[in-house]
PDB file of C-alpha atoms in Angstrom:
ATOM      1  CA  MET T   1       0.000   0.000   0.000  1.00  0.00           C
ATOM      2  CA  GLN T   2       3.038   2.253   0.210  1.00  0.00           C
ATOM      3  CA  PHE T   3       2.915   2.544  -3.581  1.00  0.00           C
ATOM      4  CA  LEU T   4      -0.708   3.638  -3.321  1.00  0.00           C
ATOM      5  CA  ALA T   5       0.444   6.350  -0.931  1.00  0.00           C
ATOM      6  CA  GLN T   6       2.986   7.434  -3.560  1.00  0.00           C
ATOM      7  CA  GLY T   7       0.167   8.088  -6.026  1.00  0.00           C
ATOM      8  CA  TYR T   8       0.171   4.800  -7.921  1.00  0.00           C
ATOM      9  CA  ASP T   9      -2.920   2.693  -8.486  1.00  0.00           C
ATOM     10  CA  ALA T  10      -2.232  -0.610  -6.735  1.00  0.00           C
ATOM     11  CA  ALA T  11      -3.764  -4.066  -6.923  1.00  0.00           C
ATOM     12  CA  VAL T  12      -2.927  -7.002  -4.642  1.00  0.00           C
ATOM     13  CA  LEU T  13      -3.011 -10.527  -6.079  1.00  0.00           C
ATOM     14  CA  ARG T  14      -4.302 -13.314  -3.836  1.00  0.00           C
ATOM     15  CA  TYR T  15      -3.066 -16.514  -5.444  1.00  0.00           C
ATOM     16  CA  SER T  16      -2.879 -20.242  -4.733  1.00  0.00           C
ATOM     17  CA  VAL T  17      -0.289 -20.678  -1.998  1.00  0.00           C
ATOM     18  CA  GLY T  18       0.270 -22.483   1.306  1.00  0.00           C
ATOM     19  CA  ALA T  19      -1.857 -25.627   1.499  1.00  0.00           C
ATOM     20  CA  TYR T  20      -3.036 -24.904  -2.060  1.00  0.00           C
ATOM     21  CA  LYS T  21       0.419 -24.294  -3.507  1.00  0.00           C
ATOM     22  CA  ASP T  22       0.677 -25.209  -7.179  1.00  0.00           C
ATOM     23  CA  PHE T  23       2.655 -23.272  -9.762  1.00  0.00           C
ATOM     24  CA  ASP T  24       0.177 -23.715 -12.597  1.00  0.00           C
ATOM     25  CA  ALA T  25      -2.732 -22.603 -10.402  1.00  0.00           C
ATOM     26  CA  ALA T  26      -0.808 -19.580  -9.110  1.00  0.00           C
ATOM     27  CA  PHE T  27       0.256 -18.666 -12.634  1.00  0.00           C
ATOM     28  CA  ALA T  28      -3.354 -18.904 -13.825  1.00  0.00           C
ATOM     29  CA  ASP T  29      -4.451 -16.698 -10.924  1.00  0.00           C
ATOM     30  CA  GLY T  30      -1.930 -14.083 -12.000  1.00  0.00           C
ATOM     31  CA  GLN T  31      -2.854 -14.263 -15.668  1.00  0.00           C
ATOM     32  CA  PHE T  32      -6.542 -13.861 -14.804  1.00  0.00           C
ATOM     33  CA  ALA T  33      -5.873 -10.854 -12.568  1.00  0.00           C
ATOM     34  CA  ILE T  34      -3.757  -9.108 -15.185  1.00  0.00           C
ATOM     35  CA  GLN T  35      -6.311  -9.708 -17.923  1.00  0.00           C
ATOM     36  CA  THR T  36      -9.051  -8.358 -15.646  1.00  0.00           C
ATOM     37  CA  ILE T  37      -7.093  -5.128 -15.161  1.00  0.00           C
ATOM     38  CA  VAL T  38      -6.418  -4.813 -18.888  1.00  0.00           C
ATOM     39  CA  ASN T  39     -10.072  -5.459 -19.729  1.00  0.00           C
ATOM     40  CA  HIS T  40     -11.181  -2.700 -17.338  1.00  0.00           C
ATOM     41  CA  ALA T  41      -8.347  -0.297 -18.131  1.00  0.00           C
ATOM     42  CA  VAL T  42     -10.591   2.365 -19.685  1.00  0.00           C
ATOM     43  CA  THR T  43     -13.187   2.261 -16.894  1.00  0.00           C
ATOM     44  CA  TRP T  44     -10.538   2.210 -14.163  1.00  0.00           C
ATOM     45  CA  GLN T  45      -8.399   4.802 -15.982  1.00  0.00           C
ATOM     46  CA  ILE T  46      -5.348   2.541 -16.103  1.00  0.00           C
ATOM     47  CA  ASP T  47      -2.522   3.224 -18.539  1.00  0.00           C
ATOM     48  CA  VAL T  48      -1.600  -0.322 -19.595  1.00  0.00           C
ATOM     49  CA  SER T  49       1.718   0.908 -20.993  1.00  0.00           C
ATOM     50  CA  ARG T  50       2.809   1.900 -17.475  1.00  0.00           C
ATOM     51  CA  ILE T  51       2.002  -1.201 -15.435  1.00  0.00           C
ATOM     52  CA  ALA T  52       4.656  -2.636 -13.112  1.00  0.00           C
ATOM     53  CA  PHE T  53       4.725  -5.987 -11.344  1.00  0.00           C
ATOM     54  CA  ILE T  54       6.193  -6.421  -7.857  1.00  0.00           C
ATOM     55  CA  GLY T  55       6.605  -9.612  -5.867  1.00  0.00           C
ATOM     56  CA  PHE T  56       8.363 -10.759  -2.697  1.00  0.00           C
ATOM     57  CA  SER T  57       9.873 -14.190  -2.003  1.00  0.00           C
ATOM     58  CA  ALA T  58       7.599 -16.812  -3.635  1.00  0.00           C
ATOM     59  CA  GLY T  59       5.548 -13.892  -4.918  1.00  0.00           C
ATOM     60  CA  GLY T  60       8.737 -12.676  -6.579  1.00  0.00           C
ATOM     61  CA  HIS T  61       8.940 -16.012  -8.381  1.00  0.00           C
ATOM     62  CA  LEU T  62       5.368 -15.564  -9.582  1.00  0.00           C
ATOM     63  CA  ALA T  63       5.923 -11.934 -10.645  1.00  0.00           C
ATOM     64  CA  ALA T  64       9.052 -12.958 -12.563  1.00  0.00           C
ATOM     65  CA  SER T  65       7.247 -15.951 -14.106  1.00  0.00           C
ATOM     66  CA  LEU T  66       4.348 -13.802 -15.289  1.00  0.00           C
ATOM     67  CA  THR T  67       6.808 -11.345 -16.815  1.00  0.00           C
ATOM     68  CA  LEU T  68       8.950 -14.020 -18.459  1.00  0.00           C
ATOM     69  CA  LEU T  69       6.263 -16.464 -19.533  1.00  0.00           C
ATOM     70  CA  GLY T  70       2.937 -14.639 -19.379  1.00  0.00           C
ATOM     71  CA  ASP T  71       0.795 -13.042 -22.068  1.00  0.00           C
ATOM     72  CA  PHE T  72       1.294  -9.489 -20.801  1.00  0.00           C
ATOM     73  CA  LYS T  73       4.650  -7.750 -20.479  1.00  0.00           C
ATOM     74  CA  PRO T  74       4.774  -5.051 -17.793  1.00  0.00           C
ATOM     75  CA  ALA T  75       6.768  -1.860 -18.240  1.00  0.00           C
ATOM     76  CA  ALA T  76       8.784  -2.593 -15.094  1.00  0.00           C
ATOM     77  CA  LEU T  77       9.461  -5.492 -12.739  1.00  0.00           C
ATOM     78  CA  LEU T  78      10.348  -5.218  -9.050  1.00  0.00           C
ATOM     79  CA  LEU T  79      11.526  -8.240  -7.053  1.00  0.00           C
ATOM     80  CA  GLY T  80      12.108  -8.407  -3.306  1.00  0.00           C
ATOM     81  CA  TYR T  81      14.300 -11.299  -2.086  1.00  0.00           C
ATOM     82  CA  PRO T  82      12.798 -13.399  -4.903  1.00  0.00           C
ATOM     83  CA  VAL T  83      12.803 -17.148  -5.339  1.00  0.00           C
ATOM     84  CA  ILE T  84      14.332 -17.761  -8.768  1.00  0.00           C
ATOM     85  CA  LEU T  85      16.154 -21.089  -8.815  1.00  0.00           C
ATOM     86  CA  GLN T  86      14.436 -24.390  -9.605  1.00  0.00           C
ATOM     87  CA  SER T  87      16.097 -25.990  -6.589  1.00  0.00           C
ATOM     88  CA  PHE T  88      13.630 -24.196  -4.339  1.00  0.00           C
ATOM     89  CA  GLY T  89      10.724 -25.796  -6.202  1.00  0.00           C
ATOM     90  CA  ALA T  90      12.158 -29.220  -5.481  1.00  0.00           C
ATOM     91  CA  PHE T  91      12.578 -28.276  -1.816  1.00  0.00           C
ATOM     92  CA  MET T  92       8.922 -27.168  -1.634  1.00  0.00           C
ATOM     93  CA  ASN T  93       7.718 -30.145  -3.705  1.00  0.00           C
ATOM     94  CA  ILE T  94       6.482 -27.875  -6.511  1.00  0.00           C
ATOM     95  CA  GLU T  95       7.223 -28.200 -10.214  1.00  0.00           C
ATOM     96  CA  ALA T  96       8.343 -24.788 -11.413  1.00  0.00           C
ATOM     97  CA  PRO T  97       9.966 -23.516 -14.630  1.00  0.00           C
ATOM     98  CA  ASP T  98      13.628 -22.630 -15.042  1.00  0.00           C
ATOM     99  CA  LEU T  99      13.407 -18.841 -14.915  1.00  0.00           C
ATOM    100  CA  LEU T 100      17.085 -18.253 -15.649  1.00  0.00           C
ATOM    101  CA  ALA T 101      16.727 -20.078 -18.971  1.00  0.00           C
ATOM    102  CA  ALA T 102      13.666 -17.965 -19.825  1.00  0.00           C
ATOM    103  CA  VAL T 103      15.444 -14.590 -19.564  1.00  0.00           C
ATOM    104  CA  LYS T 104      15.395 -12.789 -22.930  1.00  0.00           C
ATOM    105  CA  PRO T 105      16.382  -9.317 -24.162  1.00  0.00           C
ATOM    106  CA  ASP T 106      12.758  -8.147 -24.452  1.00  0.00           C
ATOM    107  CA  LEU T 107      12.217  -8.123 -20.684  1.00  0.00           C
ATOM    108  CA  PRO T 108      11.404  -4.819 -18.970  1.00  0.00           C
ATOM    109  CA  PRO T 109      13.876  -2.974 -16.751  1.00  0.00           C
ATOM    110  CA  THR T 110      14.063  -4.724 -13.393  1.00  0.00           C
ATOM    111  CA  PHE T 111      14.629  -3.598  -9.793  1.00  0.00           C
ATOM    112  CA  ILE T 112      15.918  -6.270  -7.381  1.00  0.00           C
ATOM    113  CA  PHE T 113      16.522  -5.978  -3.650  1.00  0.00           C
ATOM    114  CA  GLY T 114      17.336  -8.338  -0.812  1.00  0.00           C
ATOM    115  CA  THR T 115      19.848  -9.142   1.904  1.00  0.00           C
ATOM    116  CA  TYR T 116      23.076 -11.102   2.042  1.00  0.00           C
ATOM    117  CA  SER T 117      22.045 -12.798   5.290  1.00  0.00           C
ATOM    118  CA  ASP T 118      18.638 -13.988   4.087  1.00  0.00           C
ATOM    119  CA  ASP T 119      18.098 -17.199   6.045  1.00  0.00           C
ATOM    120  CA  LEU T 120      15.573 -18.814   3.690  1.00  0.00           C
ATOM    121  CA  VAL T 121      16.083 -17.674   0.087  1.00  0.00           C
ATOM    122  CA  PRO T 122      19.852 -17.511  -0.554  1.00  0.00           C
ATOM    123  CA  VAL T 123      21.143 -14.301  -2.061  1.00  0.00           C
ATOM    124  CA  GLU T 124      22.390 -16.278  -5.075  1.00  0.00           C
ATOM    125  CA  ASN T 125      18.808 -16.231  -6.382  1.00  0.00           C
ATOM    126  CA  SER T 126      19.056 -12.468  -6.881  1.00  0.00           C
ATOM    127  CA  LEU T 127      22.672 -12.574  -8.034  1.00  0.00           C
ATOM    128  CA  LEU T 128      22.124 -15.238 -10.682  1.00  0.00           C
ATOM    129  CA  PHE T 129      18.983 -13.537 -11.952  1.00  0.00           C
ATOM    130  CA  ALA T 130      20.874 -10.242 -12.204  1.00  0.00           C
ATOM    131  CA  LYS T 131      23.644 -12.055 -14.083  1.00  0.00           C
ATOM    132  CA  ALA T 132      21.104 -13.516 -16.521  1.00  0.00           C
ATOM    133  CA  LEU T 133      19.647 -10.048 -17.089  1.00  0.00           C
ATOM    134  CA  GLU T 134      23.125  -8.639 -17.690  1.00  0.00           C
ATOM    135  CA  GLN T 135      23.901 -11.356 -20.231  1.00  0.00           C
ATOM    136  CA  ALA T 136      20.617 -10.612 -22.036  1.00  0.00           C
ATOM    137  CA  GLU T 137      21.404  -6.876 -21.839  1.00  0.00           C
ATOM    138  CA  VAL T 138      18.242  -6.126 -19.865  1.00  0.00           C
ATOM    139  CA  PRO T 139      18.646  -2.956 -17.742  1.00  0.00           C
ATOM    140  CA  PHE T 140      18.403  -3.599 -14.011  1.00  0.00           C
ATOM    141  CA  GLU T 141      19.119  -2.080 -10.624  1.00  0.00           C
ATOM    142  CA  LEU T 142      20.304  -4.356  -7.805  1.00  0.00           C
ATOM    143  CA  HIS T 143      20.373  -3.472  -4.099  1.00  0.00           C
ATOM    144  CA  LEU T 144      21.744  -6.028  -1.636  1.00  0.00           C
ATOM    145  CA  PHE T 145      21.911  -5.076   2.024  1.00  0.00           C
ATOM    146  CA  GLN T 146      24.265  -6.959   4.324  1.00  0.00           C
ATOM    147  CA  SER T 147      21.900  -7.626   7.221  1.00  0.00           C
ATOM    148  CA  GLY T 148      18.333  -8.793   7.408  1.00  0.00           C
ATOM    149  CA  ARG T 149      16.321 -11.979   7.713  1.00  0.00           C
ATOM    150  CA  HIS T 150      13.919 -13.284   5.102  1.00  0.00           C
ATOM    151  CA  GLY T 151      10.502 -11.683   4.761  1.00  0.00           C
ATOM    152  CA  LEU T 152      11.332  -8.179   5.976  1.00  0.00           C
ATOM    153  CA  ALA T 153       8.695  -6.512   3.759  1.00  0.00           C
ATOM    154  CA  LEU T 154       9.203  -2.783   4.448  1.00  0.00           C
ATOM    155  CA  GLY T 155      11.787  -3.489   7.111  1.00  0.00           C
ATOM    156  CA  THR T 156      10.020  -1.099   9.495  1.00  0.00           C
ATOM    157  CA  ALA T 157       7.840  -1.453  12.582  1.00  0.00           C
ATOM    158  CA  GLN T 158       4.827  -1.022  10.312  1.00  0.00           C
ATOM    159  CA  THR T 159       5.270  -4.524   8.880  1.00  0.00           C
ATOM    160  CA  ALA T 160       7.244  -6.142  11.731  1.00  0.00           C
ATOM    161  CA  ASN T 161       4.172  -7.404  13.604  1.00  0.00           C
ATOM    162  CA  GLN T 162       5.860  -6.437  16.896  1.00  0.00           C
ATOM    163  CA  GLN T 163       8.889  -8.615  16.103  1.00  0.00           C
ATOM    164  CA  PRO T 164      12.126  -6.575  16.450  1.00  0.00           C
ATOM    165  CA  SER T 165      14.059  -8.895  14.124  1.00  0.00           C
ATOM    166  CA  PHE T 166      11.882  -7.699  11.234  1.00  0.00           C
ATOM    167  CA  VAL T 167      13.027  -4.087  11.643  1.00  0.00           C
ATOM    168  CA  GLU T 168      16.109  -3.255   9.544  1.00  0.00           C
ATOM    169  CA  PRO T 169      16.585   0.513   8.975  1.00  0.00           C
ATOM    170  CA  ALA T 170      19.193   0.031   6.240  1.00  0.00           C
ATOM    171  CA  PHE T 171      17.027  -2.422   4.320  1.00  0.00           C
ATOM    172  CA  ALA T 172      14.015  -0.119   4.726  1.00  0.00           C
ATOM    173  CA  LYS T 173      15.656   2.271   2.259  1.00  0.00           C
ATOM    174  CA  TRP T 174      14.632  -0.037  -0.587  1.00  0.00           C
ATOM    175  CA  LEU T 175      11.221   1.637  -0.849  1.00  0.00           C
ATOM    176  CA  ASP T 176      12.631   5.114  -1.491  1.00  0.00           C
ATOM    177  CA  LEU T 177      15.108   3.622  -3.956  1.00  0.00           C
ATOM    178  CA  ALA T 178      12.323   1.739  -5.741  1.00  0.00           C
ATOM    179  CA  THR T 179       9.975   4.711  -6.008  1.00  0.00           C
ATOM    180  CA  ALA T 180      12.806   6.893  -7.316  1.00  0.00           C
ATOM    181  CA  TRP T 181      13.606   4.189  -9.873  1.00  0.00           C
ATOM    182  CA  LEU T 182       9.954   3.994 -10.944  1.00  0.00           C
ATOM    183  CA  ARG T 183       9.711   7.767 -11.327  1.00  0.00           C
ATOM    184  CA  GLN T 184      12.729   7.657 -13.599  1.00  0.00           C
ATOM    185  CA  ARG T 185      11.339   4.681 -15.502  1.00  0.00           C
ATOM    186  CA  PHE T 186       7.986   6.372 -16.126  1.00  0.00           C
ATOM    187  CA  ALA T 187       9.320   9.901 -16.676  1.00  0.00           C
ATOM    188  CA  PRO T 188       8.747  11.529 -20.096  1.00  0.00           C
ATOM    189  CA  ALA T 189      11.498  10.657 -22.521  1.00  0.00           C
ATOM    190  CA  LYS T 190      14.263  13.231 -22.826  1.00  0.00           C
ATOM    191  CA  PRO T 191      15.116  14.615 -26.268  1.00  0.00           C
ATOM    192  CA  ALA T 192      17.530  12.165 -27.824  1.00  0.00           C
ATOM    193  CA  ASP T 193      21.029  13.153 -28.845  1.00  0.00           C
ATOM    194  CA  LYS T 194      22.002  12.723 -32.454  1.00  0.00           C
ATOM    195  CA  PRO T 195      22.314   8.939 -32.846  1.00  0.00           C
ATOM    196  CA  GLN T 196      25.785   7.548 -33.361  1.00  0.00           C
ATOM    197  CA  LEU T 197      26.638   4.105 -34.641  1.00  0.00           C
ATOM    198  CA  THR T 198      27.777   1.870 -31.781  1.00  0.00           C
ATOM    199  CA  VAL T 199      30.130  -1.096 -31.748  1.00  0.00           C
ATOM    200  CA  ARG T 200      27.193  -3.302 -30.768  1.00  0.00           C
ATOM    201  CA  GLU T 201      25.227  -2.284 -33.875  1.00  0.00           C
ATOM    202  CA  VAL T 202      28.155  -2.837 -36.206  1.00  0.00           C
ATOM    203  CA  MET T 203      28.908  -6.247 -34.680  1.00  0.00           C
ATOM    204  CA  GLN T 204      25.428  -7.465 -35.614  1.00  0.00           C
ATOM    205  CA  ASP T 205      26.571  -7.690 -39.251  1.00  0.00           C
ATOM    206  CA  PRO T 206      28.628 -10.922 -39.629  1.00  0.00           C
ATOM    207  CA  GLU T 207      30.988  -9.468 -42.238  1.00  0.00           C
ATOM    208  CA  LEU T 208      31.626  -6.271 -40.301  1.00  0.00           C
ATOM    209  CA  ARG T 209      32.022  -8.303 -37.108  1.00  0.00           C
ATOM    210  CA  ALA T 210      34.726 -10.382 -38.773  1.00  0.00           C
ATOM    211  CA  GLN T 211      36.536  -7.219 -39.886  1.00  0.00           C
ATOM    212  CA  ILE T 212      36.399  -5.705 -36.408  1.00  0.00           C
ATOM    213  CA  LEU T 213      37.682  -8.872 -34.731  1.00  0.00           C
ATOM    214  CA  ALA T 214      40.483  -9.150 -37.262  1.00  0.00           C
ATOM    215  CA  ALA T 215      41.596  -5.585 -36.456  1.00  0.00           C
ATOM    216  CA  ALA T 216      40.924  -5.845 -32.701  1.00  0.00           C
ATOM    217  CA  PRO T 217      41.138  -9.551 -31.722  1.00  0.00           C
ATOM    218  CA  GLN T 218      40.989  -8.596 -28.024  1.00  0.00           C
ATOM    219  CA  LEU T 219      37.252  -8.042 -28.501  1.00  0.00           C
ATOM    220  CA  LYS T 220      36.802 -11.804 -28.810  1.00  0.00           C
ATOM    221  CA  ASP T 221      36.966 -11.745 -25.016  1.00  0.00           C
ATOM    222  CA  GLU T 222      33.410 -11.072 -23.818  1.00  0.00           C
ATOM    223  CA  HIS T 223      34.581  -8.891 -20.945  1.00  0.00           C
ATOM    224  CA  ALA T 224      36.660  -6.694 -23.244  1.00  0.00           C
ATOM    225  CA  TYR T 225      33.748  -6.454 -25.668  1.00  0.00           C
ATOM    226  CA  LYS T 226      31.381  -5.334 -22.898  1.00  0.00           C
ATOM    227  CA  ILE T 227      33.649  -2.357 -22.214  1.00  0.00           C
ATOM    228  CA  VAL T 228      33.151  -0.939 -25.706  1.00  0.00           C
ATOM    229  CA  ARG T 229      29.855  -2.393 -26.932  1.00  0.00           C
ATOM    230  CA  ASN T 230      27.865   0.770 -26.226  1.00  0.00           C
ATOM    231  CA  MET T 231      30.569   3.159 -27.378  1.00  0.00           C
ATOM    232  CA  SER T 232      30.214   4.889 -30.713  1.00  0.00           C
ATOM    233  CA  ILE T 233      32.769   4.044 -33.367  1.00  0.00           C
ATOM    234  CA  GLU T 234      34.036   7.626 -33.078  1.00  0.00           C
ATOM    235  CA  GLU T 235      34.620   7.259 -29.331  1.00  0.00           C
ATOM    236  CA  VAL T 236      36.505   3.991 -29.755  1.00  0.00           C
ATOM    237  CA  LEU T 237      38.824   5.606 -32.289  1.00  0.00           C
ATOM    238  CA  ARG T 238      39.351   8.598 -30.005  1.00  0.00           C
ATOM    239  CA  ARG T 239      40.356   6.281 -27.178  1.00  0.00           C
ATOM    240  CA  ALA T 240      42.488   4.010 -29.397  1.00  0.00           C
ATOM    241  CA  PRO T 241      43.721   6.198 -32.287  1.00  0.00           C
ATOM    242  CA  VAL T 242      46.150   3.506 -33.393  1.00  0.00           C
ATOM    243  CA  LEU T 243      43.150   1.544 -34.720  1.00  0.00           C
ATOM    244  CA  ALA T 244      42.399   4.297 -37.219  1.00  0.00           C
ATOM    245  CA  GLU T 245      45.755   3.578 -38.855  1.00  0.00           C
ATOM    246  CA  ASP T 246      44.843  -0.067 -39.520  1.00  0.00           C
ATOM    247  CA  ALA T 247      43.948  -0.643 -43.175  1.00  0.00           C
ATOM    248  CA  ARG T 248      41.149  -3.023 -42.179  1.00  0.00           C
ATOM    249  CA  VAL T 249      39.587  -0.348 -39.976  1.00  0.00           C
ATOM    250  CA  GLN T 250      39.905   2.224 -42.748  1.00  0.00           C
ATOM    251  CA  GLU T 251      38.105  -0.177 -45.082  1.00  0.00           C
ATOM    252  CA  LEU T 252      35.423  -0.699 -42.456  1.00  0.00           C
ATOM    253  CA  LEU T 253      34.931   3.054 -42.021  1.00  0.00           C
ATOM    254  CA  ALA T 254      34.635   3.464 -45.777  1.00  0.00           C
ATOM    255  CA  ARG T 255      31.930   0.794 -45.898  1.00  0.00           C
ATOM    256  CA  LEU T 256      30.076   2.613 -43.127  1.00  0.00           C
ATOM    257  CA  GLY T 257      30.353   5.946 -44.911  1.00  0.00           C
ATOM    258  CA  MET T 258      32.611   7.356 -42.200  1.00  0.00           C
ATOM    259  CA  THR T 259      35.877   9.181 -42.814  1.00  0.00           C
ATOM    260  CA  GLN T 260      38.758   9.916 -40.491  1.00  0.00           C
TER     261      GLN T 260
END
């Protein structure tokens, strides 16, 4: 309800869990709820292009599953100490999909938060999901706090149910971080700078990729490539002017209609 207080319309999904736990049933519950919102978007004055999903723990698994495998793609995804790995499904005697394998480049920007000392859902769930997003080049923000048990919710007395161990002031900052991230995500687009051809775009052409790797074989290393993939060709040449002297690079620039 804190998001409601921030001015967002908010809906809470009650899905099959506990004694009725079943992934397919929970997934169907989520799909039905989303479709209901979409069907009533005009009446309820909902902008379907600005819908975000948020889920915590097992609810994080469901929110991620609906985003990865569902019929509707939200504009943003927020996950609090989420269950991601299939090993947890085996532990809970539930058949669940491999979410890491389902990560694709068309996913929305994602906000992940949790704690290193989570005593139920290991932090590797968040780390491996963030790694999968990075490999798919999906923008994300990751906040991991050192201390805090599982299920902190807001991390304040408001959600602690009079249990001091559920109050973590450092962790409680996630809400301000998340709302700031959402404001940025949903802010009007800024005027774009004049587009410049990036290394990533050039590398999508097999012939040009071969030319680049012949002139700069160090880019065969994925970590080296990630340093320059979003740089414009002009910026790369400014940083490594010796490349501009390579005949293969000069030929490449000529093919691209660029001169040095």
